[in-house]
Amino acid sequence: MYRYDEFDHAFVHERVAQFREQVERRLLGKLTEDEFRPLRLRNGLYLQLHAYMLRIAIPYGVLSPRQLRQLAMIGRRWDRGYGHFTTRQNLQFNWVKLVDVPDILSALAEVEMHCIQTSGNCVRNVTADPFAGAANDEIEDPRPWCEILRQWSTLHPEFSWLPRKFKIAISGAVEDRAAIAFHDIGLKIVRGPDGKNGFRVFVGGGMGRTPYVGQEIRPFLAKEHLLSYIESILRVYNLHGRRDNLNKARIKILVNQLGIDKFREDVEADWEQTRKDAIDLPEDERRRIMSYFAPPDLPPRPIRDEGLDQRRITDPVFANWLKHNVRPHQVPGYVSVVISLKEPGRTPGDASSDQMDFAADLAERYSRNEARVNYTQNLILPHVARSDLVSVYEELKAEGLATGNYDLLGDMICCPGLDYCNLANARSIPIAKEIAKRFEDPARQELIGPLRLNMSGCINACGHHHSGNIGILGVDKKGTELYQISLGGSPKDDAAVGTIIGPGFRAEAVPQAIDTIISTYLANRNDGEDFLATWRRVGAAPFKEALYGAA
Amino acid sequence: MPNVVTANRLLDGIVVYLAADGSWTEDIGCARLAETEEETKALEAEAARAVAERLVVAVYPMAVALHDGAVDPLSVRERIRAAHRTTLTKDWYDVPL
Ligand code: HEM
Ligand code: SF4
């Protein structure tokens, strides 16, 4: 993985020192809260419902054991022994004290981490396919490009005061596992006409109040032009994006107001003018960064493992885990393992410090010193030998981390909601827990098949409810929490925004409503159809009728 | 309905209420109740001083109800804040889940 050079170290430490001084000035009264707020937000520090919240960037979701252990230590020493992995591959600590934050930032800097660009109207932490460098359907590892974008965007003077936040995601595989269609810019590495790889570029996707699926602005961009082209997109947005209305300031609004064709025209015109002078990445630098992402040395191993085959037959729970949480790897004899943070009864995406330490341990012993964070709020061991799977499973099981529900109903995405968040209208965590309980039986989830259930506690959509096959949105109706259900969203290559199915439900009625939706799907599905396929074929009518009675 | 004034403590962000003795308490039961508009204004003025003295941030007044002498913060949001903890599940739903 990428290692800081002297410049990176100096820069991050300087930032910590700067913030330490800013906190001191705040405490001495030399800064008012209004003056201090933008400074703390530039360092990922929010004030939430109960306490301060610190958002730590995990660049493109890659973590070394050393970093994971440091996060565990921070949780133990300065928080309440747990953190929350988010849909942006960040980690949030919910209970930090303002006075401790400079020390926490120092501890992060020690392991080459920080909170820069996790908040504010800048280019945020770039996210990626969590199976990057491991998945068997990969065209090219997206991580070097994420790192290049990270270095380019960090404190970029022209793009530090955009009209609104800006989110970029990259996928380098056939299957999109990074929800690129729901980002301001989505990049997909594809093979070009001449056999060389380049980027398919999408723009204007997003969640929030006005969800949009990103549209293609360029079918193919040669890789060497990535930076200048993205600069042109950002420049057009920076110039024309609205600054008068927070709700209309994202690039998605501009793209949809101009239309993709006009927007493309503007970008291409800017690019024609500026690309000659723009500094695209020097080849040496590209090579230097690439070298950090050389694949680990994984000597091919046997694909069959007798112990594993035996266990699969005798232990259906293990077989279920194997089927869902173990993913194919590029190198024969290896797999990637998803560590589910979705055991029924727990808060989706939360991990205790002990669990972080434990995952670090596993990464060290079984996965070539690498762990990953998925935007669906799970951890991943990217490079595990098949012959180690039984041992890995046993160890995970002992820690309650072997729930075999990856990409099934139980693998819900869920934002913190009103239990933590200052902007929330309704709670989401307790609803997720109740749904998890209702569908606890693995056999039932297996019967239902792949299903993305996403939930947010307000229209900001941090829990990606718009892109859930089933989406739940908490709203406030005259002081009562009410939950709106939408169906038919998808975060993948067939990206779609879900359709609100009808009037909202009170909290206590939500699990039954989900049950009714699932039963309707099961009653209507054809052989081999997943939820989304059935929804697309039969439409809303049967679901409406089941939920609300005949019209 | 009486009002109380709430805020977050500057140093650690913890939810607090302005108490009868002028201190800031984590216990909503100890919050000073303002029965009239003038009393609420006085509480707010006191809170503004506390902001200037860097004790608290994000100050606002809120209505509460009294049930058998116990302070009820009325909204789900304020109940969660007053409880200082998260994901208290069933208790607050009208119908058991
Ligand atoms: C608790 C503190 C949080 C605050 C104050 C917050 C605030 C916001 C706001 C205001 C938006 C809307 C932006 C817009 O529409 O322009 C948003 C979007 C989003 N947030 Fe959060 N959020 C929080 C936590 C989280 C968490 C925990 C996650 C992940 C689980 C997350 C991930 C996202 C994502 C993915 C989006 C939507 C994508 C987009 O269109 O930008 N946020 N957040
Ligand atoms: S969706 Fe709303 S409630 Fe949930 S974390 Fe985002 S801002 Fe908070």
PDB file of C-alpha atoms in Angstrom, chain A residues 219-404:
ATOM      1  CA  PRO A 219     -17.111   6.717 -22.916  1.00  0.00           C
ATOM      2  CA  PHE A 220     -13.331   6.559 -22.897  1.00  0.00           C
ATOM      3  CA  LEU A 221     -10.636   8.761 -21.438  1.00  0.00           C
ATOM      4  CA  ALA A 222      -7.010   7.813 -21.912  1.00  0.00           C
ATOM      5  CA  LYS A 223      -5.502   7.322 -18.475  1.00  0.00           C
ATOM      6  CA  GLU A 224      -2.784   9.884 -18.861  1.00  0.00           C
ATOM      7  CA  HIS A 225      -5.434  12.606 -19.168  1.00  0.00           C
ATOM      8  CA  LEU A 226      -7.283  11.804 -15.970  1.00  0.00           C
ATOM      9  CA  LEU A 227      -6.183  14.822 -13.973  1.00  0.00           C
ATOM     10  CA  SER A 228      -6.651  17.447 -16.657  1.00  0.00           C
ATOM     11  CA  TYR A 229     -10.072  16.096 -17.589  1.00  0.00           C
ATOM     12  CA  ILE A 230     -11.278  15.988 -13.996  1.00  0.00           C
ATOM     13  CA  GLU A 231      -9.955  19.485 -13.538  1.00  0.00           C
ATOM     14  CA  SER A 232     -12.058  20.630 -16.455  1.00  0.00           C
ATOM     15  CA  ILE A 233     -15.172  19.027 -14.943  1.00  0.00           C
ATOM     16  CA  LEU A 234     -14.428  20.677 -11.621  1.00  0.00           C
ATOM     17  CA  ARG A 235     -13.679  23.999 -13.231  1.00  0.00           C
ATOM     18  CA  VAL A 236     -16.982  24.114 -15.099  1.00  0.00           C
ATOM     19  CA  TYR A 237     -18.757  23.127 -11.883  1.00  0.00           C
ATOM     20  CA  ASN A 238     -16.810  25.633  -9.810  1.00  0.00           C
ATOM     21  CA  LEU A 239     -17.782  28.397 -12.222  1.00  0.00           C
ATOM     22  CA  HIS A 240     -21.411  27.560 -12.861  1.00  0.00           C
ATOM     23  CA  GLY A 241     -22.543  25.535  -9.845  1.00  0.00           C
ATOM     24  CA  ARG A 242     -25.037  27.390  -7.683  1.00  0.00           C
ATOM     25  CA  ARG A 243     -23.814  28.926  -4.470  1.00  0.00           C
ATOM     26  CA  ASP A 244     -27.055  30.635  -3.464  1.00  0.00           C
ATOM     27  CA  ASN A 245     -28.911  27.514  -2.386  1.00  0.00           C
ATOM     28  CA  LEU A 246     -27.296  24.670  -0.465  1.00  0.00           C
ATOM     29  CA  ASN A 247     -29.836  22.216  -1.815  1.00  0.00           C
ATOM     30  CA  LYS A 248     -29.071  23.096  -5.411  1.00  0.00           C
ATOM     31  CA  ALA A 249     -25.315  23.391  -5.197  1.00  0.00           C
ATOM     32  CA  ARG A 250     -24.189  19.868  -6.055  1.00  0.00           C
ATOM     33  CA  ILE A 251     -22.874  19.149  -9.530  1.00  0.00           C
ATOM     34  CA  LYS A 252     -25.816  16.810 -10.157  1.00  0.00           C
ATOM     35  CA  ILE A 253     -28.135  19.831 -10.193  1.00  0.00           C
ATOM     36  CA  LEU A 254     -25.943  21.675 -12.700  1.00  0.00           C
ATOM     37  CA  VAL A 255     -25.615  18.636 -14.952  1.00  0.00           C
ATOM     38  CA  ASN A 256     -29.339  18.038 -14.970  1.00  0.00           C
ATOM     39  CA  GLN A 257     -30.192  21.666 -15.437  1.00  0.00           C
ATOM     40  CA  LEU A 258     -27.847  22.102 -18.401  1.00  0.00           C
ATOM     41  CA  GLY A 259     -28.437  18.624 -19.725  1.00  0.00           C
ATOM     42  CA  ILE A 260     -25.544  16.194 -20.068  1.00  0.00           C
ATOM     43  CA  ASP A 261     -24.850  17.233 -23.670  1.00  0.00           C
ATOM     44  CA  LYS A 262     -24.406  20.901 -22.900  1.00  0.00           C
ATOM     45  CA  PHE A 263     -22.419  20.094 -19.780  1.00  0.00           C
ATOM     46  CA  ARG A 264     -20.167  17.817 -21.806  1.00  0.00           C
ATOM     47  CA  GLU A 265     -19.716  20.529 -24.423  1.00  0.00           C
ATOM     48  CA  ASP A 266     -18.618  23.003 -21.743  1.00  0.00           C
ATOM     49  CA  VAL A 267     -16.208  20.536 -20.190  1.00  0.00           C
ATOM     50  CA  GLU A 268     -14.701  19.527 -23.502  1.00  0.00           C
ATOM     51  CA  ALA A 269     -14.309  23.176 -24.491  1.00  0.00           C
ATOM     52  CA  ASP A 270     -12.522  23.944 -21.242  1.00  0.00           C
ATOM     53  CA  TRP A 271     -10.404  20.860 -21.656  1.00  0.00           C
ATOM     54  CA  GLU A 272      -9.382  21.792 -25.198  1.00  0.00           C
ATOM     55  CA  GLN A 273      -8.193  25.138 -23.886  1.00  0.00           C
ATOM     56  CA  THR A 274      -6.518  24.063 -20.701  1.00  0.00           C
ATOM     57  CA  ARG A 275      -5.179  20.573 -21.274  1.00  0.00           C
ATOM     58  CA  LYS A 276      -2.060  21.789 -23.033  1.00  0.00           C
ATOM     59  CA  ASP A 277      -1.043  23.761 -19.960  1.00  0.00           C
ATOM     60  CA  ALA A 278      -2.546  21.490 -17.359  1.00  0.00           C
ATOM     61  CA  ILE A 279      -0.061  19.353 -15.572  1.00  0.00           C
ATOM     62  CA  ASP A 280      -1.025  15.806 -16.245  1.00  0.00           C
ATOM     63  CA  LEU A 281       0.774  13.321 -14.168  1.00  0.00           C
ATOM     64  CA  PRO A 282       4.462  12.924 -15.041  1.00  0.00           C
ATOM     65  CA  GLU A 283       5.234   9.361 -16.033  1.00  0.00           C
ATOM     66  CA  ASP A 284       7.879   8.958 -13.309  1.00  0.00           C
ATOM     67  CA  GLU A 285       5.448   9.956 -10.641  1.00  0.00           C
ATOM     68  CA  ARG A 286       2.804   7.605 -11.977  1.00  0.00           C
ATOM     69  CA  ARG A 287       5.298   4.776 -11.877  1.00  0.00           C
ATOM     70  CA  ARG A 288       6.397   5.682  -8.382  1.00  0.00           C
ATOM     71  CA  ILE A 289       2.829   5.530  -7.094  1.00  0.00           C
ATOM     72  CA  MET A 290       2.047   2.354  -9.023  1.00  0.00           C
ATOM     73  CA  SER A 291       4.980   0.640  -7.366  1.00  0.00           C
ATOM     74  CA  TYR A 292       3.314   0.931  -3.964  1.00  0.00           C
ATOM     75  CA  PHE A 293       0.443  -1.190  -5.208  1.00  0.00           C
ATOM     76  CA  ALA A 294       2.385  -4.090  -6.640  1.00  0.00           C
ATOM     77  CA  PRO A 295       0.377  -7.250  -5.976  1.00  0.00           C
ATOM     78  CA  PRO A 296       1.521  -9.211  -2.924  1.00  0.00           C
ATOM     79  CA  ASP A 297       3.561 -12.274  -3.610  1.00  0.00           C
ATOM     80  CA  LEU A 298       0.909 -14.984  -3.747  1.00  0.00           C
ATOM     81  CA  PRO A 299       2.267 -18.267  -5.074  1.00  0.00           C
ATOM     82  CA  PRO A 300      -0.614 -20.146  -6.719  1.00  0.00           C
ATOM     83  CA  ARG A 301      -2.076 -22.809  -4.466  1.00  0.00           C
ATOM     84  CA  PRO A 302      -4.366 -25.771  -4.952  1.00  0.00           C
ATOM     85  CA  ILE A 303      -7.940 -24.760  -5.691  1.00  0.00           C
ATOM     86  CA  ARG A 304      -9.393 -27.745  -3.878  1.00  0.00           C
ATOM     87  CA  ASP A 305      -9.053 -28.192  -0.177  1.00  0.00           C
ATOM     88  CA  GLU A 306     -10.283 -31.429   1.303  1.00  0.00           C
ATOM     89  CA  GLY A 307     -10.912 -30.152   4.808  1.00  0.00           C
ATOM     90  CA  LEU A 308     -12.962 -27.346   3.396  1.00  0.00           C
ATOM     91  CA  ASP A 309     -15.005 -29.593   1.112  1.00  0.00           C
ATOM     92  CA  GLN A 310     -15.682 -31.911   4.010  1.00  0.00           C
ATOM     93  CA  ARG A 311     -16.772 -29.088   6.260  1.00  0.00           C
ATOM     94  CA  ARG A 312     -19.003 -27.644   3.595  1.00  0.00           C
ATOM     95  CA  ILE A 313     -20.985 -30.861   3.464  1.00  0.00           C
ATOM     96  CA  THR A 314     -21.295 -31.395   7.186  1.00  0.00           C
ATOM     97  CA  ASP A 315     -21.820 -27.816   8.336  1.00  0.00           C
ATOM     98  CA  PRO A 316     -24.564 -25.855   6.544  1.00  0.00           C
ATOM     99  CA  VAL A 317     -23.809 -22.647   8.463  1.00  0.00           C
ATOM    100  CA  PHE A 318     -20.210 -22.787   7.270  1.00  0.00           C
ATOM    101  CA  ALA A 319     -21.410 -23.592   3.734  1.00  0.00           C
ATOM    102  CA  ASN A 320     -23.653 -20.547   3.866  1.00  0.00           C
ATOM    103  CA  TRP A 321     -20.798 -18.301   4.997  1.00  0.00           C
ATOM    104  CA  LEU A 322     -18.587 -19.766   2.280  1.00  0.00           C
ATOM    105  CA  LYS A 323     -21.209 -19.074  -0.343  1.00  0.00           C
ATOM    106  CA  HIS A 324     -21.815 -15.450   0.570  1.00  0.00           C
ATOM    107  CA  ASN A 325     -18.823 -14.031   2.417  1.00  0.00           C
ATOM    108  CA  VAL A 326     -16.031 -15.634   0.451  1.00  0.00           C
ATOM    109  CA  ARG A 327     -15.324 -14.020  -2.906  1.00  0.00           C
ATOM    110  CA  PRO A 328     -13.220 -15.206  -5.858  1.00  0.00           C
ATOM    111  CA  HIS A 329      -9.615 -14.006  -6.141  1.00  0.00           C
ATOM    112  CA  GLN A 330      -7.343 -13.349  -9.136  1.00  0.00           C
ATOM    113  CA  VAL A 331      -4.789 -15.864  -7.992  1.00  0.00           C
ATOM    114  CA  PRO A 332      -5.747 -19.544  -7.967  1.00  0.00           C
ATOM    115  CA  GLY A 333      -6.069 -20.943  -4.467  1.00  0.00           C
ATOM    116  CA  TYR A 334      -6.888 -17.570  -2.870  1.00  0.00           C
ATOM    117  CA  VAL A 335     -10.099 -15.789  -1.927  1.00  0.00           C
ATOM    118  CA  SER A 336     -11.271 -12.574  -0.311  1.00  0.00           C
ATOM    119  CA  VAL A 337     -13.209 -12.882   2.933  1.00  0.00           C
ATOM    120  CA  VAL A 338     -15.912 -10.459   4.021  1.00  0.00           C
ATOM    121  CA  ILE A 339     -16.019  -9.921   7.775  1.00  0.00           C
ATOM    122  CA  SER A 340     -19.662  -9.100   8.377  1.00  0.00           C
ATOM    123  CA  LEU A 341     -20.308  -6.252  10.785  1.00  0.00           C
ATOM    124  CA  LYS A 342     -23.995  -7.122  10.539  1.00  0.00           C
ATOM    125  CA  GLU A 343     -24.552  -9.770  13.159  1.00  0.00           C
ATOM    126  CA  PRO A 344     -28.244  -9.565  14.117  1.00  0.00           C
ATOM    127  CA  GLY A 345     -28.666  -7.445  17.226  1.00  0.00           C
ATOM    128  CA  ARG A 346     -25.752  -5.122  16.622  1.00  0.00           C
ATOM    129  CA  THR A 347     -25.490  -1.718  15.023  1.00  0.00           C
ATOM    130  CA  PRO A 348     -24.621  -2.108  11.326  1.00  0.00           C
ATOM    131  CA  GLY A 349     -21.087  -0.885  10.654  1.00  0.00           C
ATOM    132  CA  ASP A 350     -20.010  -0.569  14.283  1.00  0.00           C
ATOM    133  CA  ALA A 351     -16.833  -2.319  15.361  1.00  0.00           C
ATOM    134  CA  SER A 352     -15.418  -2.439  18.860  1.00  0.00           C
ATOM    135  CA  SER A 353     -11.768  -1.710  19.517  1.00  0.00           C
ATOM    136  CA  ASP A 354     -11.315  -5.383  20.363  1.00  0.00           C
ATOM    137  CA  GLN A 355     -12.802  -6.369  17.033  1.00  0.00           C
ATOM    138  CA  MET A 356     -10.521  -3.933  15.208  1.00  0.00           C
ATOM    139  CA  ASP A 357      -7.516  -5.444  16.953  1.00  0.00           C
ATOM    140  CA  PHE A 358      -8.778  -8.874  16.114  1.00  0.00           C
ATOM    141  CA  ALA A 359      -9.293  -8.008  12.436  1.00  0.00           C
ATOM    142  CA  ALA A 360      -5.777  -6.545  12.380  1.00  0.00           C
ATOM    143  CA  ASP A 361      -4.496  -9.815  13.731  1.00  0.00           C
ATOM    144  CA  LEU A 362      -6.278 -11.817  11.065  1.00  0.00           C
ATOM    145  CA  ALA A 363      -5.040  -9.464   8.338  1.00  0.00           C
ATOM    146  CA  GLU A 364      -1.514 -10.024   9.572  1.00  0.00           C
ATOM    147  CA  ARG A 365      -1.719 -13.759   9.855  1.00  0.00           C
ATOM    148  CA  TYR A 366      -3.934 -14.602   6.879  1.00  0.00           C
ATOM    149  CA  SER A 367      -4.157 -11.684   4.452  1.00  0.00           C
ATOM    150  CA  ARG A 368      -0.707 -10.299   3.695  1.00  0.00           C
ATOM    151  CA  ASN A 369      -1.043  -7.408   6.100  1.00  0.00           C
ATOM    152  CA  GLU A 370      -4.055  -5.917   4.452  1.00  0.00           C
ATOM    153  CA  ALA A 371      -7.616  -5.215   5.466  1.00  0.00           C
ATOM    154  CA  ARG A 372     -10.261  -3.280   3.623  1.00  0.00           C
ATOM    155  CA  VAL A 373     -13.414  -1.368   4.422  1.00  0.00           C
ATOM    156  CA  ASN A 374     -16.420  -1.785   2.205  1.00  0.00           C
ATOM    157  CA  TYR A 375     -18.926   0.982   1.539  1.00  0.00           C
ATOM    158  CA  THR A 376     -21.592  -1.482   2.647  1.00  0.00           C
ATOM    159  CA  GLN A 377     -20.011  -1.171   6.117  1.00  0.00           C
ATOM    160  CA  ASN A 378     -18.110  -4.424   6.399  1.00  0.00           C
ATOM    161  CA  LEU A 379     -14.434  -5.304   6.713  1.00  0.00           C
ATOM    162  CA  ILE A 380     -12.627  -7.434   4.178  1.00  0.00           C
ATOM    163  CA  LEU A 381      -9.551  -9.667   4.217  1.00  0.00           C
ATOM    164  CA  PRO A 382      -8.513  -9.400   0.579  1.00  0.00           C
ATOM    165  CA  HIS A 383      -5.881 -12.129   0.173  1.00  0.00           C
ATOM    166  CA  VAL A 384      -6.680 -15.348   2.056  1.00  0.00           C
ATOM    167  CA  ALA A 385      -5.467 -18.801   1.017  1.00  0.00           C
ATOM    168  CA  ARG A 386      -8.352 -21.212   0.505  1.00  0.00           C
ATOM    169  CA  SER A 387      -6.570 -23.705   2.717  1.00  0.00           C
ATOM    170  CA  ASP A 388      -6.785 -21.201   5.596  1.00  0.00           C
ATOM    171  CA  LEU A 389     -10.524 -20.664   5.254  1.00  0.00           C
ATOM    172  CA  VAL A 390     -11.608 -23.135   7.898  1.00  0.00           C
ATOM    173  CA  SER A 391      -9.255 -21.586  10.452  1.00  0.00           C
ATOM    174  CA  VAL A 392     -10.288 -18.051   9.520  1.00  0.00           C
ATOM    175  CA  TYR A 393     -13.928 -19.031   9.881  1.00  0.00           C
ATOM    176  CA  GLU A 394     -13.361 -20.615  13.283  1.00  0.00           C
ATOM    177  CA  GLU A 395     -11.616 -17.514  14.544  1.00  0.00           C
ATOM    178  CA  LEU A 396     -14.262 -15.167  13.171  1.00  0.00           C
ATOM    179  CA  LYS A 397     -17.019 -17.287  14.632  1.00  0.00           C
ATOM    180  CA  ALA A 398     -15.500 -17.124  18.080  1.00  0.00           C
ATOM    181  CA  GLU A 399     -15.704 -13.317  17.852  1.00  0.00           C
ATOM    182  CA  GLY A 400     -19.237 -13.149  16.459  1.00  0.00           C
ATOM    183  CA  LEU A 401     -17.958 -11.957  13.099  1.00  0.00           C
ATOM    184  CA  ALA A 402     -18.859 -14.922  10.934  1.00  0.00           C
ATOM    185  CA  THR A 403     -22.418 -14.008   9.982  1.00  0.00           C
ATOM    186  CA  GLY A 404     -22.819 -15.313   6.426  1.00  0.00           C
TER     187      GLY A 404
END
